[in-house]
Short mmCIF file of C-alpha atoms and ligand atoms in Angstrom, two decimals:
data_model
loop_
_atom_site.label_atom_id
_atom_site.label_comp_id
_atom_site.label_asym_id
_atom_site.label_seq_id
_atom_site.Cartn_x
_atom_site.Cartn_y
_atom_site.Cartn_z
CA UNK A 1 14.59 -10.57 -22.18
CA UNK A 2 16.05 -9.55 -18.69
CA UNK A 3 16.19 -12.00 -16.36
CA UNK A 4 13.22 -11.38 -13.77
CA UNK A 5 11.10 -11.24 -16.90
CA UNK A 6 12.16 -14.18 -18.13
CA UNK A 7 11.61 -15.78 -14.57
CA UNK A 8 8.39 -14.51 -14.73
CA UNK A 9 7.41 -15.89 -17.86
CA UNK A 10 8.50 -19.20 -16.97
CA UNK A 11 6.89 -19.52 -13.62
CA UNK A 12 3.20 -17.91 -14.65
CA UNK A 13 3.23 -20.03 -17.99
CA UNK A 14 3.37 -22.93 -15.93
CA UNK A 15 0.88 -21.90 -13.18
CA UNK A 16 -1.67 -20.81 -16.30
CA UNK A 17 -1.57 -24.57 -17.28
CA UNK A 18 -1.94 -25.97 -13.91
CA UNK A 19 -4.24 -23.49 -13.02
CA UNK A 20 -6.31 -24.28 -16.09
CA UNK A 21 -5.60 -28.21 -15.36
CA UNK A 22 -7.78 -27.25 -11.76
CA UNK A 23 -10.56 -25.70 -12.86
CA UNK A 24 -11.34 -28.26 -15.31
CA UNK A 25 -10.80 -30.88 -12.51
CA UNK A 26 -12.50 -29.12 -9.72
CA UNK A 27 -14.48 -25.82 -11.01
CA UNK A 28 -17.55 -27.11 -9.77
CA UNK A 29 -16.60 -27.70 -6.11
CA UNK A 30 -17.77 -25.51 -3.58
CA UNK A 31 -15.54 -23.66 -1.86
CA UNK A 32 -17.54 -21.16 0.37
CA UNK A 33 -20.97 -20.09 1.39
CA UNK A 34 -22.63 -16.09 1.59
CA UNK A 35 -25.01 -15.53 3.96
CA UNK A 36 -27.29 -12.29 4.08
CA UNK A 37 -25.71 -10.59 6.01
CA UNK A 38 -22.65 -10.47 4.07
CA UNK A 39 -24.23 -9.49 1.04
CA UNK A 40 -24.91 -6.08 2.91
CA UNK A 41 -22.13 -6.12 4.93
CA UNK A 42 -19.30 -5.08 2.48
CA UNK A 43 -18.59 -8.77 1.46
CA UNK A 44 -16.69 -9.46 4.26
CA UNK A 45 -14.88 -12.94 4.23
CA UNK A 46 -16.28 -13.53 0.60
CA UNK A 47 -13.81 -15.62 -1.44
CA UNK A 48 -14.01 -14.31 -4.62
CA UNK A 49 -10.30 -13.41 -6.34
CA UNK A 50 -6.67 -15.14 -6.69
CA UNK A 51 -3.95 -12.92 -5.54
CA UNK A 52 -0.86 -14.60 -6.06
CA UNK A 53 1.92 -11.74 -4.08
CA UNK A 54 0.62 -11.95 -0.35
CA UNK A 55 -1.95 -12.88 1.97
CA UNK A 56 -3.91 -12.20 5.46
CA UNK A 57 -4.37 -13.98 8.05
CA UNK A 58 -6.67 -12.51 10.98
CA UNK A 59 -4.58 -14.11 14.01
CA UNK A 60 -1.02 -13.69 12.22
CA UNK A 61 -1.61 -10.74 9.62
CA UNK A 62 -0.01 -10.10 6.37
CA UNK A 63 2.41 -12.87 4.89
CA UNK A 64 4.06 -12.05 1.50
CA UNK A 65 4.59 -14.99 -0.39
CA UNK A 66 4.52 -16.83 2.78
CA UNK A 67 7.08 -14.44 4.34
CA UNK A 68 6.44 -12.46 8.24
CA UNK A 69 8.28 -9.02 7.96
CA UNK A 70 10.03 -9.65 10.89
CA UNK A 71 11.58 -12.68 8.15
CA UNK A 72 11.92 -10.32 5.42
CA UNK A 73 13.70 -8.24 7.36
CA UNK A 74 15.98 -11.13 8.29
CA UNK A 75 15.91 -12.58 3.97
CA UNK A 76 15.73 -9.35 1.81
CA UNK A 77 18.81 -7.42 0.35
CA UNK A 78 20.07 -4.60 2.39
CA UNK A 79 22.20 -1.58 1.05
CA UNK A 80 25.70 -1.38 2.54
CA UNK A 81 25.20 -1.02 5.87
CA UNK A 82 21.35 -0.68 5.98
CA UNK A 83 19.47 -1.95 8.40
CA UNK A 84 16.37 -2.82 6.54
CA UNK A 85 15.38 -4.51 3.10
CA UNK A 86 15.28 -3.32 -0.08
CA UNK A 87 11.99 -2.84 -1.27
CA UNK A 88 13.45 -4.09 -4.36
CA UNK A 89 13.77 -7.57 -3.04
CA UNK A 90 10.36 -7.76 -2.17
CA UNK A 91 8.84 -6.85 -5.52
CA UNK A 92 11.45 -9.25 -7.02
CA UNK A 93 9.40 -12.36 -3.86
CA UNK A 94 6.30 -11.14 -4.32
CA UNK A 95 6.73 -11.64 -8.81
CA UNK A 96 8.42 -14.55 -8.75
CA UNK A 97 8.58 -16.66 -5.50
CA UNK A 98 11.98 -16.20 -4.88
CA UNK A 99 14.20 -14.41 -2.21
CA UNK A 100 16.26 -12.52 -4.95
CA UNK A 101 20.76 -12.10 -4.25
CA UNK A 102 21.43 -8.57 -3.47
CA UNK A 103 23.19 -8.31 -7.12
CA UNK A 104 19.46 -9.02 -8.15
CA UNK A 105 18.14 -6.49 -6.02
CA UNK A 106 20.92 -3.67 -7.25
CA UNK A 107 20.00 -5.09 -11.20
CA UNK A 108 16.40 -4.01 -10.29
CA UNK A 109 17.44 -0.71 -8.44
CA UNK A 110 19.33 0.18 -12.06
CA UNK A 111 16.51 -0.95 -14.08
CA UNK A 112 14.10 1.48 -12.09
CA UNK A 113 16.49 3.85 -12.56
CA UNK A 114 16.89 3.64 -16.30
CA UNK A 115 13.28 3.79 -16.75
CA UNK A 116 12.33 6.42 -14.06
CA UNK A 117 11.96 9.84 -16.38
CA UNK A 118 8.67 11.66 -15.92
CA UNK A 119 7.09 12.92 -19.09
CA UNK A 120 8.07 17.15 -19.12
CA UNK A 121 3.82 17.48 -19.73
CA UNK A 122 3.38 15.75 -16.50
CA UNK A 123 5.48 17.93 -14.42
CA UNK A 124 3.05 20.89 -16.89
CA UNK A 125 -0.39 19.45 -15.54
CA UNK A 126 0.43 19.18 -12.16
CA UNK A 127 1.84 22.83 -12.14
CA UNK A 128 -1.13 23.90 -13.37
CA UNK A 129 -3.24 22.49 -10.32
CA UNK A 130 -4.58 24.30 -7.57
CA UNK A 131 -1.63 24.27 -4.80
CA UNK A 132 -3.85 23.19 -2.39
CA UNK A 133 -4.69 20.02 -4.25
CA UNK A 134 -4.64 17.24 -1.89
CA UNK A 135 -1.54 15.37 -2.56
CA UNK A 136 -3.40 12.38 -3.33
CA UNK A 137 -5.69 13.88 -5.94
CA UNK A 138 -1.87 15.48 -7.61
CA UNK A 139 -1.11 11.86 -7.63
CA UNK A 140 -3.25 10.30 -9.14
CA UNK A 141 -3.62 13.34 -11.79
CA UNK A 142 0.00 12.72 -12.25
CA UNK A 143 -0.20 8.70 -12.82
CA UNK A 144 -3.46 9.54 -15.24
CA UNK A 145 -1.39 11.94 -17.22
CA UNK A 146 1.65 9.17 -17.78
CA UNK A 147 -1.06 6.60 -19.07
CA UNK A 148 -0.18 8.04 -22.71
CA UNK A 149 2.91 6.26 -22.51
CA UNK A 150 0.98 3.10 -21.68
CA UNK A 151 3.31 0.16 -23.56
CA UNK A 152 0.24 -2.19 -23.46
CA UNK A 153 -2.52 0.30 -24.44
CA UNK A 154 -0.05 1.23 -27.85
CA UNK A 155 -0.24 -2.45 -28.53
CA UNK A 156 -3.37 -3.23 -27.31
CA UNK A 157 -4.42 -0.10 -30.09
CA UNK A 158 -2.07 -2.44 -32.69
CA UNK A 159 -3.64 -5.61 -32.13
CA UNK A 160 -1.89 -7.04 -30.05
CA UNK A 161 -1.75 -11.39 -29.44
CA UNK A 162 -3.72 -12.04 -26.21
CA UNK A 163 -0.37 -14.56 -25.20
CA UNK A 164 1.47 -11.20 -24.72
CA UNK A 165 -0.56 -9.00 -22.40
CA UNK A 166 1.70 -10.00 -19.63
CA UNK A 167 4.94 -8.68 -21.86
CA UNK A 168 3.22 -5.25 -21.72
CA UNK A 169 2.04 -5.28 -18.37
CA UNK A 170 5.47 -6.08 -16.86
CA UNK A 171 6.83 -3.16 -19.02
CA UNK A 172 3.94 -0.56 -17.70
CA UNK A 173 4.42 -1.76 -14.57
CA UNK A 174 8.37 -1.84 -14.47
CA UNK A 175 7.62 1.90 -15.78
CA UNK A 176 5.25 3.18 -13.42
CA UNK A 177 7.03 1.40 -10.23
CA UNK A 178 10.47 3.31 -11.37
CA UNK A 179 8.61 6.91 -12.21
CA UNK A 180 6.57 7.32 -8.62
CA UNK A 181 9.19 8.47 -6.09
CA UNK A 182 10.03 10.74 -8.71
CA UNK A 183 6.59 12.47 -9.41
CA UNK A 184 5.99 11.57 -5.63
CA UNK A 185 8.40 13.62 -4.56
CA UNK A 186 7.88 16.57 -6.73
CA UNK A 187 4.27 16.78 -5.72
CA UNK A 188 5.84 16.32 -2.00
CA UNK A 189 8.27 19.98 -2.97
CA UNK A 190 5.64 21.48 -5.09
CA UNK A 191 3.26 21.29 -2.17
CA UNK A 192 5.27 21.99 1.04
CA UNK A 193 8.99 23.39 -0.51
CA UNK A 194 8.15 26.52 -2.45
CA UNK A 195 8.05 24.22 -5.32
CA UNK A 196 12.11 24.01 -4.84
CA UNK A 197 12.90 20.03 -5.75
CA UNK A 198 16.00 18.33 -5.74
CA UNK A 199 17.80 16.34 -8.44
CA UNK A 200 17.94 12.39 -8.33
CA UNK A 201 20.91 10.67 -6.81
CA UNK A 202 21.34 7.69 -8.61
CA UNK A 203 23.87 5.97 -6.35
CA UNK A 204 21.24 5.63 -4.11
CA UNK A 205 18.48 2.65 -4.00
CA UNK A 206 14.79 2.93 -5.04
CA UNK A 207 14.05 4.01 -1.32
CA UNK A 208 16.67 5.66 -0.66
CA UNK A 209 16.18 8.18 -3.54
CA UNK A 210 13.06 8.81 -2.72
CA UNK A 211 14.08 10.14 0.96
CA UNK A 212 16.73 11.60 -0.54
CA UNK A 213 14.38 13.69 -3.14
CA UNK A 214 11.98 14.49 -0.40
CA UNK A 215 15.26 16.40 0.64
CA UNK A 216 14.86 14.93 4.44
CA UNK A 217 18.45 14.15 5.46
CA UNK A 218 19.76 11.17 7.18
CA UNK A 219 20.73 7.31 7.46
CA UNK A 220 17.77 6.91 9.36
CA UNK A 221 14.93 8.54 7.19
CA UNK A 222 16.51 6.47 4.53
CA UNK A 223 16.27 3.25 6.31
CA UNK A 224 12.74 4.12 8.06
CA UNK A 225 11.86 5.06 3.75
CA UNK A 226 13.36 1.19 3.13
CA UNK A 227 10.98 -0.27 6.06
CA UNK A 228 7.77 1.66 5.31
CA UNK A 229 7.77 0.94 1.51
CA UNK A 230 8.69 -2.83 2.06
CA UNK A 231 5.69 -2.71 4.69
CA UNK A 232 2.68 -1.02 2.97
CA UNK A 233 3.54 -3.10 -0.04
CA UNK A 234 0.74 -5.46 0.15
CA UNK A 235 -2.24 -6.77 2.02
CA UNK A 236 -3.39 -9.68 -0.29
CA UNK A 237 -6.35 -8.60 -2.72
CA UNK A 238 -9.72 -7.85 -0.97
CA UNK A 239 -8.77 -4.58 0.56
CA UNK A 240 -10.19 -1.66 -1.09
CA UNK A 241 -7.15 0.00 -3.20
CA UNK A 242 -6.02 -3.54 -4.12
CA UNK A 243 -9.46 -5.32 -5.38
CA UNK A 244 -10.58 -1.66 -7.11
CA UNK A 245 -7.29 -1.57 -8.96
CA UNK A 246 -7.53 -5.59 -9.80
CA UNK A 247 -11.04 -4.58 -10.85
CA UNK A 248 -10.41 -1.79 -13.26
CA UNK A 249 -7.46 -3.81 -14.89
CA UNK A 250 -9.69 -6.84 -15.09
CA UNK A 251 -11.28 -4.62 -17.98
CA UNK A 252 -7.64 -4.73 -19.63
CA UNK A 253 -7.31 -0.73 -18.25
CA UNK A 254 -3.53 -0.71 -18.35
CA UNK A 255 -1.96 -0.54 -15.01
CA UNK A 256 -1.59 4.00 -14.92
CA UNK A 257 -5.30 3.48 -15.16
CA UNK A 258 -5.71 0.42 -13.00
CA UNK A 259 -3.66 1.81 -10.34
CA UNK A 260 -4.86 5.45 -10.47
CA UNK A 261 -8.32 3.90 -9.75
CA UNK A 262 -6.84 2.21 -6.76
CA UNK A 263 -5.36 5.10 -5.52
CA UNK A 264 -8.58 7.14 -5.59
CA UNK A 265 -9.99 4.13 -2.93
CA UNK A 266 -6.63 4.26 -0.55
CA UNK A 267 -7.36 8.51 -0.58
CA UNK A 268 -10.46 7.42 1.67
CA UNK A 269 -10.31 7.59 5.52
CA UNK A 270 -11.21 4.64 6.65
CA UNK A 271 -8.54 2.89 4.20
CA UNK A 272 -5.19 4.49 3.50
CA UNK A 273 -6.18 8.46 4.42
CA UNK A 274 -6.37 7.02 7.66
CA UNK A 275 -2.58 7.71 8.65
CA UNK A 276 -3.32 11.24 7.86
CA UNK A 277 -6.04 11.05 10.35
CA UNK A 278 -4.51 9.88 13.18
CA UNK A 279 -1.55 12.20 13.47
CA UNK A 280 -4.21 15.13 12.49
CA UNK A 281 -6.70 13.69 16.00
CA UNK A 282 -3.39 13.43 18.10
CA UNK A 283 -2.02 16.76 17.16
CA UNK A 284 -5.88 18.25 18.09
CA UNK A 285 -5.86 16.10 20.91
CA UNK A 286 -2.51 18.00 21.85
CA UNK A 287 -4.07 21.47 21.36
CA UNK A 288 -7.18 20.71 23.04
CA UNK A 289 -5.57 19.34 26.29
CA UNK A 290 -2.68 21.88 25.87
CA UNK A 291 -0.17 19.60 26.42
CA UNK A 292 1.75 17.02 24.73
CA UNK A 293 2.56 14.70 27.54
CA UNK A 294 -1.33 14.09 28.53
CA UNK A 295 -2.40 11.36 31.47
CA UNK A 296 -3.90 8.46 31.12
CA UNK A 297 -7.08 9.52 32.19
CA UNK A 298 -6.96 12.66 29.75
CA UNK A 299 -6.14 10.15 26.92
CA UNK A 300 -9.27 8.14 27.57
CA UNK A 301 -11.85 10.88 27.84
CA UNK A 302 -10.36 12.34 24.29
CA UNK A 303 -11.29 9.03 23.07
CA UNK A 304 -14.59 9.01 25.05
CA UNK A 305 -15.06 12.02 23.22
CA UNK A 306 -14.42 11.06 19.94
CA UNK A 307 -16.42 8.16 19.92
CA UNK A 308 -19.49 10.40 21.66
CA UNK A 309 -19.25 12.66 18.30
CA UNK A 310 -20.37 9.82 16.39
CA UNK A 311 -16.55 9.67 15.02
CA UNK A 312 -13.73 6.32 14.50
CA UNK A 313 -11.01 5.98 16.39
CA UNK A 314 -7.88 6.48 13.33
CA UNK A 315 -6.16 4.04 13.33
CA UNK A 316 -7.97 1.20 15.18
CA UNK A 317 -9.80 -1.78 13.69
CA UNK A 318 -9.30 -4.03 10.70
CA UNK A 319 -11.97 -5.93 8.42
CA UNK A 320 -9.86 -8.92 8.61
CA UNK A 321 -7.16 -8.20 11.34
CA UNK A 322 -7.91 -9.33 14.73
CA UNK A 323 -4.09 -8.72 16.59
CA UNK A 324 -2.30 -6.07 16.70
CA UNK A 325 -0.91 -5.09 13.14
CA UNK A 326 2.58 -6.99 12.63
CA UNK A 327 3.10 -3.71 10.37
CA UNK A 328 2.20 -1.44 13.80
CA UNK A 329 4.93 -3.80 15.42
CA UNK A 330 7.37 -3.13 13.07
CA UNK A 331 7.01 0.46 13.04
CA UNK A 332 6.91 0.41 17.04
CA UNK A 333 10.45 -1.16 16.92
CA UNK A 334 12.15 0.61 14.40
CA UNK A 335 11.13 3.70 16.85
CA UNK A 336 12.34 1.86 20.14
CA UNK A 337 15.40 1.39 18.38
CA UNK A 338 15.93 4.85 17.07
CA UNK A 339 13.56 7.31 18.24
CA UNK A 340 13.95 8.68 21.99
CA UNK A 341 11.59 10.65 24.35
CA UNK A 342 9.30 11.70 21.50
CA UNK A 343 6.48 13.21 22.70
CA UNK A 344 4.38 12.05 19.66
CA UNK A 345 5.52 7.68 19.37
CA UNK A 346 5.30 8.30 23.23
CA UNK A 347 0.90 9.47 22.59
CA UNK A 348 1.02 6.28 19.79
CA UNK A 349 2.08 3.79 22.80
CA UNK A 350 0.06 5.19 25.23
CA UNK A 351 -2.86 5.11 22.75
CA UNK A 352 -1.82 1.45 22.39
CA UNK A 353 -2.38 0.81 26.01
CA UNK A 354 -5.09 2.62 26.22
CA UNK A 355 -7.63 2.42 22.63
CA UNK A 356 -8.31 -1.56 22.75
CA UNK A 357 -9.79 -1.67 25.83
CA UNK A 358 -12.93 1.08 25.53
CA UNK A 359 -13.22 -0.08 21.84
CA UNK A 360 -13.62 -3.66 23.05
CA UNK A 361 -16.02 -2.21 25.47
CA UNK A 362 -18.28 -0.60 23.09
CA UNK A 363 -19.49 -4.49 22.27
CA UNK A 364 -19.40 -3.91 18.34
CA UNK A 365 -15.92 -3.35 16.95
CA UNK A 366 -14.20 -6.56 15.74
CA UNK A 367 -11.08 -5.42 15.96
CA UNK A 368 -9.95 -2.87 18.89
CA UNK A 369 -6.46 -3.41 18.06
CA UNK A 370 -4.08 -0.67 15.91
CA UNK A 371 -3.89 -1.38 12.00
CA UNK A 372 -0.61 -0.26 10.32
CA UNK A 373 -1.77 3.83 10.08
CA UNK A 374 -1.65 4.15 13.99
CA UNK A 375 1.89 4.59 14.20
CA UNK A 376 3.42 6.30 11.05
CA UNK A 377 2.18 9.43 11.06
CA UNK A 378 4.41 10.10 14.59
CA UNK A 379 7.33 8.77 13.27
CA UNK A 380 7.24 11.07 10.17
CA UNK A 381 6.78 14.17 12.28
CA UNK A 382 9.70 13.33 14.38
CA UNK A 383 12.06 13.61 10.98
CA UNK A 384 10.77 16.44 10.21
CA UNK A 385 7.63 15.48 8.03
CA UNK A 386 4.74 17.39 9.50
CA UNK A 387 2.53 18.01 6.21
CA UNK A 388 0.20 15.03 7.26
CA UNK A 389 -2.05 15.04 4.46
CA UNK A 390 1.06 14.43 2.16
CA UNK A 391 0.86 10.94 3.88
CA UNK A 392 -1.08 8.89 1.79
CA UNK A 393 0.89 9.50 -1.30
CA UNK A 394 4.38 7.27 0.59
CA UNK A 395 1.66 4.72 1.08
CA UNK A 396 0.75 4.80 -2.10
CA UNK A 397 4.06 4.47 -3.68
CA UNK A 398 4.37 1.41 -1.62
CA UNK A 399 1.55 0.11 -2.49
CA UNK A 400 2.46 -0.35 -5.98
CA UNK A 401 4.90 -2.73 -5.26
CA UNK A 402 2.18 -5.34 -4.51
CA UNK A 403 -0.53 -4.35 -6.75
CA UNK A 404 1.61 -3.89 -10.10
CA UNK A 405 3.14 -7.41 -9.39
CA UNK A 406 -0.14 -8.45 -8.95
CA UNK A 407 -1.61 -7.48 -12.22
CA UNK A 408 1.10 -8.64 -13.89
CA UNK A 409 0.09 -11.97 -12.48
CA UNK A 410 -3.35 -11.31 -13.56
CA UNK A 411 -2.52 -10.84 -16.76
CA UNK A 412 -0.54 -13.76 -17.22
CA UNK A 413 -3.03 -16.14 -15.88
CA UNK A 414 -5.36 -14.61 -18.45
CA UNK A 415 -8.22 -13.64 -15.29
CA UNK A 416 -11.19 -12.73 -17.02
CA UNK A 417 -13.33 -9.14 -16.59
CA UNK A 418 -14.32 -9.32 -12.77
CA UNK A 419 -18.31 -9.41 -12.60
CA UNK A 420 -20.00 -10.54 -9.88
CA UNK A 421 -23.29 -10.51 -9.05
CA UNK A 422 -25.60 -7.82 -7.31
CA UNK A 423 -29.00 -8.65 -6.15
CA UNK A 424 -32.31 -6.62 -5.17
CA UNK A 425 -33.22 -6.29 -1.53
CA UNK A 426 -36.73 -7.98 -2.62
CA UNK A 427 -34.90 -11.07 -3.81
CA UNK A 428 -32.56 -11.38 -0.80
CA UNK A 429 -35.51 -11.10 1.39
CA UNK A 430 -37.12 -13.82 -0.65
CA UNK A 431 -34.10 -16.11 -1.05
CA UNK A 432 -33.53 -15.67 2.98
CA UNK A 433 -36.87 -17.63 3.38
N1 CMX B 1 -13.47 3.44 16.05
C1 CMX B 1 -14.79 3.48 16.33
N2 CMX B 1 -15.67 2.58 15.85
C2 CMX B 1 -15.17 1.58 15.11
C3 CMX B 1 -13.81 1.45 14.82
C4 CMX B 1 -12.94 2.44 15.31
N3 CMX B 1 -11.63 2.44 15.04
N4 CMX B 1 -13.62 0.33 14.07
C5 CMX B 1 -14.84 -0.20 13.87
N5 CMX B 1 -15.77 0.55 14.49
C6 CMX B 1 -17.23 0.38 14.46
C7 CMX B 1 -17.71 0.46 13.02
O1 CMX B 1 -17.82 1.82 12.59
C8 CMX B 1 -19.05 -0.26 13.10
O2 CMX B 1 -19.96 0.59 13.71
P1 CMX B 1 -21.50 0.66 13.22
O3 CMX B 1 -22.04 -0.72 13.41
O4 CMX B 1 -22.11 1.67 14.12
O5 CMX B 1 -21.47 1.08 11.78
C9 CMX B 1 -18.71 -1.39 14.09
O6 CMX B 1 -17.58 -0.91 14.87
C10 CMX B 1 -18.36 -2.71 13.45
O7 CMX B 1 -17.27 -2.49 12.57
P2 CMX B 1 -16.20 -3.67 12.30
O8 CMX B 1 -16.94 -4.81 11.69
O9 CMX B 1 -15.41 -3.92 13.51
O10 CMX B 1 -15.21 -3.00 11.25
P3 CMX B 1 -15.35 -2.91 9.66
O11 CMX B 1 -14.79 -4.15 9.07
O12 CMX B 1 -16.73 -2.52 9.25
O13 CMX B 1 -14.41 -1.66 9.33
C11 CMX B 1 -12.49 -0.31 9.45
C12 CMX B 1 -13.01 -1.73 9.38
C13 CMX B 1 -10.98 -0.33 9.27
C14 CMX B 1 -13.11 0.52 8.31
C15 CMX B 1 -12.87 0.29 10.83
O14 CMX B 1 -12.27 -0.46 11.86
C16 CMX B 1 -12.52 1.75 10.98
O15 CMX B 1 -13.32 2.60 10.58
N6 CMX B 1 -11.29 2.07 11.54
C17 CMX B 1 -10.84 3.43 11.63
C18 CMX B 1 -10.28 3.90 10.30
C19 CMX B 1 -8.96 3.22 10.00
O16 CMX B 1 -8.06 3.18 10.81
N7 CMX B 1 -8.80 2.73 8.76
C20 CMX B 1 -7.54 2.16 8.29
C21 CMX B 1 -7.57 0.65 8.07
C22 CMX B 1 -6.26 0.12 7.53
C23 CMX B 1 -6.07 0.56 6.11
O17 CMX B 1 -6.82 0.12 5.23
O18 CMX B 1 -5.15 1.33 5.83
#
């Protein structure tokens, strides 16, 4: 057994007893209320799931395993001379607690490496598919069509002991984790490169691949890759991609299921399409005002406008959030620190200093402040990465990071099917008397 397996074993076996241990002890204490209105209004606040790998906090945002970015960015493995983590690392914190060396992190990089071939019929469906497909629909097509090599639904189809659906989940998951940059990337080529894709280089880091096979050159692509996937990993449970996937796999779907069902909820625009979205609204707002380096007062009445066409601002608000998104931050200094007089970041700041304040004003929105989609999409175009609906799908691959080390988790602990309970309008109204 390799040896973040093995740690993983050993830490969830002991959490399953304690855990167990608790809810004999105390699964009768209350924890929380609902009240009305959140039963209509999306379950907001609701504590309903355990989600081991990160979580949220509305004044300080996301914490993985207890962990800012700016202190993973300080903690986490770097490649020679990098200037960010290794994504690596964090998937290694987020399974097991623990701030792996960077001879862990390169043992992890191999094994994703080792395990990262694409079944030949995948590449077949995909080719078959509409070119226009939204890359996000190709993706999760592409995950689907991998499920056949599902390691836990062969020996879930054998009979397999209950005690070992975490063995096979940590396999799928190892699996899946390594394959995505790969079919990511080919769906990236397919799309946008006259279906022209470029071989693996397998000196290079999980990350660094990937930027690699998207065939956009540079240190800095590479390390801005490293930052974004370490980022977008994880957002504790409740969000939408996160809970649907934890949902689907609560029916012991293996994870290519689990997480394709995910997926399908981040391809909506007010979760992850949303960094497609706002680089799409800048780049009209561009056309419209016929100039890239608009006022202040031109920025405002495009937002005026927006909002007056019944529309969101992209970008802006959170369901938990209520600062700034630390993940904005992040993506706000790695451009101070390498990006110059772009006329794009230099629309995202001004946007900054001017979106909160006539959001605020309208009196309703929670959250006026930018969420983590407000800035990517301008740092992308400035490498060269202008296909903006293609930008879901590097979100995406992130994303697996948290929510495959969170099934494993799941898994382990033995979580039951997730059920809760729905309820008529007539017996809300009558229970609210
Ligand atoms: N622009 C305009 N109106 C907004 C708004 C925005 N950015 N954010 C919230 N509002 C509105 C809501 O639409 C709602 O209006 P109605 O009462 O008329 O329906 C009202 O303000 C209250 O909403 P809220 O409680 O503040 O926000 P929610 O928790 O319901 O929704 C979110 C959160 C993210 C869906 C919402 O802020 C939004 O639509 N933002 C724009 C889309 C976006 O950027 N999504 C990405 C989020 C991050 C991610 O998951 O990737």
């Amino acid at each position: 057994m390799d040896e973040l397996k093995k740690k993983f074993h050993e830490k969830s076996s002991k959490l399953r007893k304690d855990m167990r241990a608790f809810i004999k002890k105390n699964g009768a204490k209350k924890v929380d209320e609902v009240v009305a209105g959140q039963v209509f209004g999306g379950m907001r606040g609701v504590k309903s799931m355990i989600w081991e790998t990160s979580s949220l906090d509305a004044k300080v945002g996301i914490r993985f395993r207890g962990k800012s970015i700016p202190e993973l960015q300080k903690i986490l493995p770097r490649v020679k001379g990098g200037t960010e983590p290794m994504p690596e690392g964090l998937f290694w914190l987020m399974l097991v607690d623990e701030v792996p060396t960077k001879k862990q992190a390169d043992w992890l990089s191999n094994e994703w490496k080792k395990r990262s071939k694409i079944p030949d019929h995948t590449y077949s469906v995909l080719t078959t598919l509409s070119p226009d497909t939204h890359p996000m629909t190709q993706l999760i097509i592409g995950i689907s069509s991998m499920q056949v090599d599902s390691v836990f639904a062969k020996r879930y189809a054998e009979g397999m002991n209950k005690a070992d659906y975490w063995d096979a989940t940590y396999e799928d998951s190892m699996n899946l984790i390594a394959r995505l940059p790969h079919l990511a990337a080919f769906i990236y080529r397919r799309s946008y490169h006259k279906n022209v894709h470029i071989e693996s280089d397998d000196s290079l880091d999980w990350a660094g691949n990937f930027a690699h096979m998207l065939g956009i050159k540079g240190a800095d692509f590479k390390s801005l890759m490293r930052l974004y996937l370490t980022i977008h990993a994880d957002h504790e449970g409740g969000n939408a991609s996160a809970h649907t996937s934890h949902l689907v796999n609560s029916t012991l779907a293996d994870v290519y299921l689990s997480f394709a069902g995910g997926m399908c909820s981040l391809a909506g625009p007010l979760h992850g399409l949303a960094n497609q979205e706002v680089i799409k609204w800048i780049m009209e707002m561009t056309k419209e005002l016929n100039t890239t380096k608009p006022t202040k007062e031109q920025v405002q009445q495009y937002i005026k406008d927006t909002l007056a066409k019944g529309k969101v601002i992209p970008g802006y608000g959170h369901a938990v959030l209520r600062q700034p998104d630390p993940r904005f931050t992040a993506q706000r200094v790695f451009a101070e620190k390498h990006i110059k007089g772009d006329d794009f970041v230099n629309i995202v700041w001004q946007l900054f200093e001017t979106v909160p304040d006539i959001l605020a004003g309208l009196g309703k929105v929670k959250n006026p402040w930018p969420n983590v989609d407000a800035h990517s999409g301008a740092i992308l175009v400035h490498y060269g990465m202008k296909e903006y609906s293609y930008y879901t799908v590097l979100f995406a691959v992130s994303r697996a990071l948290g929510i495959l080390a969170a099934s494993c988790w799941s898994r382990a602990l033995g979580l039951p099917l997730e059920r809760p309970k729905s309820v008529t309008w007539d017996w809300l109204r009558k229970a609210a008397k």
